[in-house]
């Protein structure tokens, strides 16, 4: 099981910082994770913005000499942004919510870029294997934010491990993992690494609004729902914090209602563009958000109740490794 902290894809550790939308994982967070020896991922815009992407990459490079990556959501326009990632020859491209066939993977490889594909079903995993990706992130239903699959992490993870066992493709576990115990559990099921989202939202370098970060410390209940962002991203359920706003509305919104007919409750600057935020928009509050922040979407995985402090991102990486080693030494070393 030690392979998990010997690293994946050439990185020191098998720890991946999930790409956090819309811009929560910016240069400061990705660089801090990279400096700690883990995989830091920039969350790129969901619209064509090649100049912005190049600026994000170069800002990150000014903060770290270490390799890092970027992520695109395939459900949105991404070709121009993807082109910049390949031109800049980032270490890793993470893709999600769509197909990325062999010819696209080979295009990335020709640019020297490794491809991580995040999946939520065994069928998606089979397609990623066939495409020749460099790693597969298995997302369980426990994960925060938009969740593509219906299966829990622990039933799905070993099936994907078995599926790719003849290929050498590393498998990375995602969903509800926030500490060393979850890390070891994932390794025991055959994963070679873990991907954490909510834990990295609650870090000093994350671009999340302070109120959002504080809620992650104070609250422990989440819910799987589809009330946020129905118009912008249809059929994309999400796991959210059960904030007072959400609890008061979750059973009072008809299936036909979307954010388009709702009032504007605030504003935010996202990737340099000023955006209106309507009630039930799927936009979490970043550090620039103003207005009724507590009524905005706040994504979180089921492990959120284990988060008790805002930490430096590098400290999160080091703590994960130390805790995992302690669990194996103290709990598992005597097992025969």
Short mmCIF file of N, CA, C and O in Angstrom, two decimals, residues 49-133:
data_model
loop_
_atom_site.label_atom_id
_atom_site.label_comp_id
_atom_site.label_asym_id
_atom_site.label_seq_id
_atom_site.Cartn_x
_atom_site.Cartn_y
_atom_site.Cartn_z
N UNK A 49 -11.56 31.09 -23.45
CA UNK A 49 -10.81 32.20 -22.87
C UNK A 49 -9.32 31.88 -22.91
O UNK A 49 -8.67 31.77 -21.87
N UNK A 50 -8.76 31.69 -24.11
CA UNK A 50 -7.37 31.26 -24.20
C UNK A 50 -6.37 32.21 -23.55
O UNK A 50 -5.39 31.75 -22.94
N UNK A 51 -6.60 33.50 -23.64
CA UNK A 51 -5.67 34.43 -23.01
C UNK A 51 -5.71 34.30 -21.50
O UNK A 51 -4.67 34.36 -20.82
N UNK A 52 -6.91 34.13 -20.96
CA UNK A 52 -7.05 33.94 -19.51
C UNK A 52 -6.35 32.66 -19.08
O UNK A 52 -5.66 32.63 -18.05
N UNK A 53 -6.51 31.59 -19.85
CA UNK A 53 -5.87 30.32 -19.51
C UNK A 53 -4.35 30.47 -19.49
O UNK A 53 -3.68 30.01 -18.57
N UNK A 54 -3.82 31.15 -20.49
CA UNK A 54 -2.36 31.34 -20.53
C UNK A 54 -1.89 32.17 -19.35
O UNK A 54 -0.84 31.88 -18.74
N UNK A 55 -2.67 33.18 -18.97
CA UNK A 55 -2.31 33.99 -17.80
C UNK A 55 -2.33 33.15 -16.53
O UNK A 55 -1.45 33.30 -15.66
N UNK A 56 -3.34 32.28 -16.37
CA UNK A 56 -3.41 31.43 -15.19
C UNK A 56 -2.20 30.51 -15.09
O UNK A 56 -1.60 30.33 -14.01
N UNK A 57 -1.83 29.93 -16.21
CA UNK A 57 -0.69 29.02 -16.23
C UNK A 57 0.59 29.76 -15.88
O UNK A 57 1.40 29.29 -15.05
N UNK A 58 0.78 30.92 -16.46
CA UNK A 58 2.02 31.66 -16.21
C UNK A 58 2.08 32.21 -14.79
O UNK A 58 3.16 32.27 -14.19
N UNK A 59 0.92 32.61 -14.25
CA UNK A 59 0.90 33.05 -12.85
C UNK A 59 1.28 31.88 -11.93
O UNK A 59 2.05 32.04 -10.97
N UNK A 60 0.76 30.69 -12.23
CA UNK A 60 1.08 29.53 -11.41
C UNK A 60 2.56 29.22 -11.50
O UNK A 60 3.22 28.91 -10.49
N UNK A 61 3.12 29.30 -12.69
CA UNK A 61 4.56 29.03 -12.84
C UNK A 61 5.42 30.04 -12.09
O UNK A 61 6.55 29.73 -11.70
N UNK A 62 4.89 31.25 -11.88
CA UNK A 62 5.65 32.23 -11.10
C UNK A 62 5.64 31.89 -9.61
O UNK A 62 6.45 32.44 -8.85
N UNK A 63 4.74 30.99 -9.21
CA UNK A 63 4.60 30.63 -7.79
C UNK A 63 5.20 29.28 -7.45
O UNK A 63 5.32 28.96 -6.27
N UNK A 64 5.54 28.49 -8.46
CA UNK A 64 6.11 27.16 -8.19
C UNK A 64 7.01 26.73 -9.34
O UNK A 64 6.68 26.95 -10.52
N UNK A 65 8.14 26.08 -9.02
CA UNK A 65 8.96 25.47 -10.06
C UNK A 65 8.53 24.04 -10.36
O UNK A 65 9.09 23.40 -11.26
N UNK A 66 7.53 23.54 -9.62
CA UNK A 66 7.11 22.15 -9.73
C UNK A 66 6.04 21.97 -10.80
O UNK A 66 5.33 22.92 -11.16
N UNK A 67 5.88 20.75 -11.29
CA UNK A 67 4.84 20.49 -12.29
C UNK A 67 3.44 20.60 -11.69
O UNK A 67 3.23 20.35 -10.50
N UNK A 68 2.48 20.96 -12.53
CA UNK A 68 1.07 21.05 -12.12
C UNK A 68 0.22 20.81 -13.35
O UNK A 68 0.73 20.56 -14.46
N UNK A 69 -1.09 20.89 -13.20
CA UNK A 69 -1.98 20.62 -14.32
C UNK A 69 -3.16 21.55 -14.37
O UNK A 69 -3.28 22.50 -13.59
N UNK A 70 -4.06 21.26 -15.30
CA UNK A 70 -5.28 22.04 -15.47
C UNK A 70 -6.41 21.10 -15.85
O UNK A 70 -6.17 19.98 -16.32
N UNK A 71 -7.64 21.57 -15.65
CA UNK A 71 -8.81 20.72 -15.87
C UNK A 71 -9.84 21.43 -16.72
O UNK A 71 -10.06 22.63 -16.57
N UNK A 72 -10.48 20.65 -17.60
CA UNK A 72 -11.59 21.17 -18.39
C UNK A 72 -12.80 20.26 -18.21
O UNK A 72 -12.67 19.04 -18.03
N UNK A 73 -13.97 20.88 -18.22
CA UNK A 73 -15.23 20.14 -18.21
C UNK A 73 -15.67 19.99 -19.66
O UNK A 73 -15.95 20.98 -20.34
N UNK A 74 -15.74 18.77 -20.12
CA UNK A 74 -15.99 18.51 -21.54
C UNK A 74 -17.40 18.89 -21.97
O UNK A 74 -17.67 19.00 -23.17
N UNK A 75 -18.31 19.09 -21.01
CA UNK A 75 -19.68 19.46 -21.34
C UNK A 75 -19.79 20.90 -21.83
O UNK A 75 -20.83 21.29 -22.37
N UNK A 76 -18.73 21.69 -21.63
CA UNK A 76 -18.74 23.09 -22.03
C UNK A 76 -17.70 23.33 -23.13
O UNK A 76 -16.80 22.51 -23.32
N UNK A 77 -17.80 24.45 -23.85
CA UNK A 77 -16.80 24.74 -24.89
C UNK A 77 -15.39 24.75 -24.30
O UNK A 77 -15.12 25.47 -23.33
N UNK A 78 -14.51 23.95 -24.87
CA UNK A 78 -13.20 23.79 -24.24
C UNK A 78 -12.03 23.72 -25.22
O UNK A 78 -10.88 23.70 -24.79
N UNK A 79 -12.30 23.70 -26.52
CA UNK A 79 -11.23 23.46 -27.48
C UNK A 79 -10.13 24.53 -27.42
O UNK A 79 -8.94 24.20 -27.44
N UNK A 80 -10.51 25.80 -27.36
CA UNK A 80 -9.50 26.85 -27.35
C UNK A 80 -8.68 26.80 -26.06
O UNK A 80 -7.45 26.99 -26.08
N UNK A 81 -9.33 26.52 -24.94
CA UNK A 81 -8.61 26.44 -23.68
C UNK A 81 -7.68 25.22 -23.65
O UNK A 81 -6.56 25.29 -23.15
N UNK A 82 -8.18 24.12 -24.21
CA UNK A 82 -7.37 22.91 -24.28
C UNK A 82 -6.13 23.12 -25.13
O UNK A 82 -5.03 22.64 -24.81
N UNK A 83 -6.29 23.86 -26.22
CA UNK A 83 -5.14 24.13 -27.09
C UNK A 83 -4.01 24.83 -26.32
O UNK A 83 -2.83 24.50 -26.48
N UNK A 84 -4.37 25.76 -25.44
CA UNK A 84 -3.36 26.48 -24.67
C UNK A 84 -2.67 25.53 -23.69
O UNK A 84 -1.44 25.61 -23.49
N UNK A 85 -3.42 24.64 -23.06
CA UNK A 85 -2.82 23.67 -22.14
C UNK A 85 -1.75 22.85 -22.85
O UNK A 85 -0.66 22.62 -22.32
N UNK A 86 -2.04 22.44 -24.08
CA UNK A 86 -1.07 21.65 -24.83
C UNK A 86 0.11 22.51 -25.29
O UNK A 86 1.27 22.06 -25.24
N UNK A 87 -0.17 23.73 -25.71
CA UNK A 87 0.92 24.62 -26.13
C UNK A 87 1.86 24.92 -24.98
O UNK A 87 3.09 25.02 -25.16
N UNK A 88 1.30 25.07 -23.78
CA UNK A 88 2.11 25.38 -22.60
C UNK A 88 2.74 24.13 -22.00
O UNK A 88 3.52 24.23 -21.05
N UNK A 89 2.37 22.96 -22.52
CA UNK A 89 2.97 21.69 -22.11
C UNK A 89 2.90 21.46 -20.60
O UNK A 89 3.91 21.19 -19.94
N UNK A 90 1.69 21.59 -20.07
CA UNK A 90 1.50 21.30 -18.66
C UNK A 90 1.75 19.82 -18.39
O UNK A 90 1.69 18.97 -19.30
N UNK A 91 2.00 19.50 -17.15
CA UNK A 91 2.29 18.10 -16.79
C UNK A 91 1.06 17.22 -16.94
O UNK A 91 1.16 16.06 -17.36
N UNK A 92 -0.12 17.77 -16.60
CA UNK A 92 -1.33 16.96 -16.53
C UNK A 92 -2.52 17.74 -17.07
O UNK A 92 -2.67 18.94 -16.79
N UNK A 93 -3.37 17.04 -17.82
CA UNK A 93 -4.68 17.55 -18.21
C UNK A 93 -5.72 16.63 -17.58
O UNK A 93 -5.70 15.41 -17.82
N UNK A 94 -6.63 17.20 -16.79
CA UNK A 94 -7.72 16.41 -16.25
C UNK A 94 -8.99 16.74 -17.01
O UNK A 94 -9.28 17.92 -17.26
N UNK A 95 -9.72 15.71 -17.44
CA UNK A 95 -10.96 15.89 -18.18
C UNK A 95 -12.09 15.18 -17.45
O UNK A 95 -11.87 14.22 -16.71
N UNK A 96 -13.32 15.67 -17.69
CA UNK A 96 -14.46 15.23 -16.89
C UNK A 96 -15.74 15.52 -17.64
O UNK A 96 -15.83 16.48 -18.40
N UNK A 97 -16.72 14.68 -17.41
CA UNK A 97 -18.09 14.88 -17.91
C UNK A 97 -18.15 14.89 -19.44
O UNK A 97 -18.61 15.83 -20.07
N UNK A 98 -17.68 13.79 -20.01
CA UNK A 98 -17.72 13.65 -21.46
C UNK A 98 -16.68 12.64 -21.92
O UNK A 98 -15.90 12.12 -21.12
N UNK A 99 -16.68 12.36 -23.21
CA UNK A 99 -15.74 11.40 -23.76
C UNK A 99 -14.48 12.10 -24.26
O UNK A 99 -14.53 13.22 -24.76
N UNK A 100 -13.37 11.42 -24.09
CA UNK A 100 -12.07 11.93 -24.54
C UNK A 100 -11.37 10.76 -25.21
O UNK A 100 -10.61 10.02 -24.58
N UNK A 101 -11.63 10.55 -26.50
CA UNK A 101 -11.19 9.33 -27.18
C UNK A 101 -9.69 9.27 -27.40
O UNK A 101 -8.94 10.23 -27.14
N UNK A 102 -9.25 8.14 -27.91
CA UNK A 102 -7.82 7.87 -28.06
C UNK A 102 -7.10 8.95 -28.87
O UNK A 102 -5.97 9.34 -28.51
N UNK A 103 -7.73 9.45 -29.92
CA UNK A 103 -7.03 10.45 -30.74
C UNK A 103 -6.76 11.73 -29.95
O UNK A 103 -5.73 12.40 -30.18
N UNK A 104 -7.65 12.08 -29.02
CA UNK A 104 -7.40 13.27 -28.20
C UNK A 104 -6.31 12.99 -27.16
O UNK A 104 -5.48 13.87 -26.86
N UNK A 105 -6.32 11.80 -26.61
CA UNK A 105 -5.27 11.43 -25.65
C UNK A 105 -3.91 11.43 -26.35
O UNK A 105 -2.92 11.96 -25.81
N UNK A 106 -3.85 10.88 -27.55
CA UNK A 106 -2.59 10.86 -28.28
C UNK A 106 -2.12 12.27 -28.65
O UNK A 106 -0.91 12.55 -28.66
N UNK A 107 -3.07 13.15 -28.93
CA UNK A 107 -2.72 14.55 -29.19
C UNK A 107 -2.05 15.17 -27.96
O UNK A 107 -1.03 15.88 -28.08
N UNK A 108 -2.61 14.89 -26.79
CA UNK A 108 -2.00 15.40 -25.56
C UNK A 108 -0.62 14.79 -25.34
O UNK A 108 0.34 15.49 -24.96
N UNK A 109 -0.49 13.51 -25.58
CA UNK A 109 0.80 12.85 -25.40
C UNK A 109 1.86 13.43 -26.33
O UNK A 109 3.03 13.56 -25.95
N UNK A 110 1.48 13.78 -27.54
CA UNK A 110 2.46 14.37 -28.46
C UNK A 110 2.98 15.71 -27.93
O UNK A 110 4.10 16.12 -28.24
N UNK A 111 2.15 16.38 -27.11
CA UNK A 111 2.58 17.65 -26.50
C UNK A 111 3.29 17.42 -25.17
O UNK A 111 3.70 18.38 -24.52
N UNK A 112 3.43 16.15 -24.77
CA UNK A 112 4.08 15.84 -23.50
C UNK A 112 3.19 15.99 -22.29
O UNK A 112 3.67 16.12 -21.16
N UNK A 113 1.87 15.96 -22.52
CA UNK A 113 0.88 16.16 -21.45
C UNK A 113 0.22 14.83 -21.11
O UNK A 113 -0.27 14.13 -22.00
N UNK A 114 0.19 14.48 -19.83
CA UNK A 114 -0.49 13.27 -19.38
C UNK A 114 -1.97 13.57 -19.13
O UNK A 114 -2.31 14.68 -18.75
N UNK A 115 -2.80 12.56 -19.33
CA UNK A 115 -4.25 12.75 -19.25
C UNK A 115 -4.84 11.95 -18.09
O UNK A 115 -4.64 10.73 -18.00
N UNK A 116 -5.55 12.64 -17.22
CA UNK A 116 -6.35 12.03 -16.17
C UNK A 116 -7.82 12.17 -16.56
O UNK A 116 -8.27 13.27 -16.84
N UNK A 117 -8.55 11.06 -16.57
CA UNK A 117 -9.98 11.14 -16.89
C UNK A 117 -10.76 10.76 -15.64
O UNK A 117 -10.57 9.68 -15.08
N UNK A 118 -11.64 11.66 -15.20
CA UNK A 118 -12.50 11.37 -14.05
C UNK A 118 -13.79 10.75 -14.52
O UNK A 118 -14.45 11.28 -15.42
N UNK A 119 -14.16 9.63 -13.89
CA UNK A 119 -15.33 8.87 -14.33
C UNK A 119 -16.24 8.56 -13.13
O UNK A 119 -15.84 8.71 -11.98
N UNK A 120 -17.47 8.14 -13.44
CA UNK A 120 -18.41 7.80 -12.37
C UNK A 120 -19.10 6.47 -12.58
O UNK A 120 -20.07 6.16 -11.87
N UNK A 121 -18.61 5.66 -13.55
CA UNK A 121 -19.24 4.37 -13.81
C UNK A 121 -18.21 3.44 -14.43
O UNK A 121 -17.19 3.88 -14.98
N UNK A 122 -18.48 2.15 -14.37
CA UNK A 122 -17.57 1.17 -14.95
C UNK A 122 -17.54 1.32 -16.48
O UNK A 122 -16.50 1.10 -17.11
N UNK A 123 -18.66 1.74 -17.07
CA UNK A 123 -18.69 1.93 -18.51
C UNK A 123 -17.76 3.08 -18.93
O UNK A 123 -17.04 2.97 -19.94
N UNK A 124 -17.80 4.16 -18.20
CA UNK A 124 -16.89 5.27 -18.49
C UNK A 124 -15.44 4.86 -18.31
O UNK A 124 -14.56 5.26 -19.07
N UNK A 125 -15.19 4.05 -17.27
CA UNK A 125 -13.83 3.59 -17.03
C UNK A 125 -13.31 2.75 -18.19
O UNK A 125 -12.14 2.87 -18.59
N UNK A 126 -14.17 1.90 -18.75
CA UNK A 126 -13.77 1.07 -19.89
C UNK A 126 -13.39 1.94 -21.09
O UNK A 126 -12.41 1.65 -21.80
N UNK A 127 -14.15 3.02 -21.32
CA UNK A 127 -13.83 3.92 -22.42
C UNK A 127 -12.50 4.65 -22.18
O UNK A 127 -11.71 4.83 -23.10
N UNK A 128 -12.26 5.05 -20.93
CA UNK A 128 -11.01 5.73 -20.61
C UNK A 128 -9.82 4.78 -20.79
O UNK A 128 -8.76 5.19 -21.29
N UNK A 129 -10.00 3.54 -20.38
CA UNK A 129 -8.94 2.55 -20.58
C UNK A 129 -8.65 2.37 -22.06
O UNK A 129 -7.49 2.37 -22.50
N UNK A 130 -9.69 2.23 -22.86
CA UNK A 130 -9.53 2.05 -24.30
C UNK A 130 -8.84 3.25 -24.94
O UNK A 130 -8.08 3.11 -25.90
N UNK A 131 -9.09 4.43 -24.40
CA UNK A 131 -8.49 5.64 -24.94
C UNK A 131 -7.01 5.76 -24.62
O UNK A 131 -6.30 6.58 -25.21
N UNK A 132 -6.53 4.98 -23.65
CA UNK A 132 -5.12 5.01 -23.30
C UNK A 132 -4.71 6.15 -22.38
O UNK A 132 -3.58 6.65 -22.46
N UNK A 133 -5.62 6.54 -21.48
CA UNK A 133 -5.31 7.63 -20.55
C UNK A 133 -4.20 7.21 -19.60
O UNK A 133 -3.88 6.02 -19.46
#
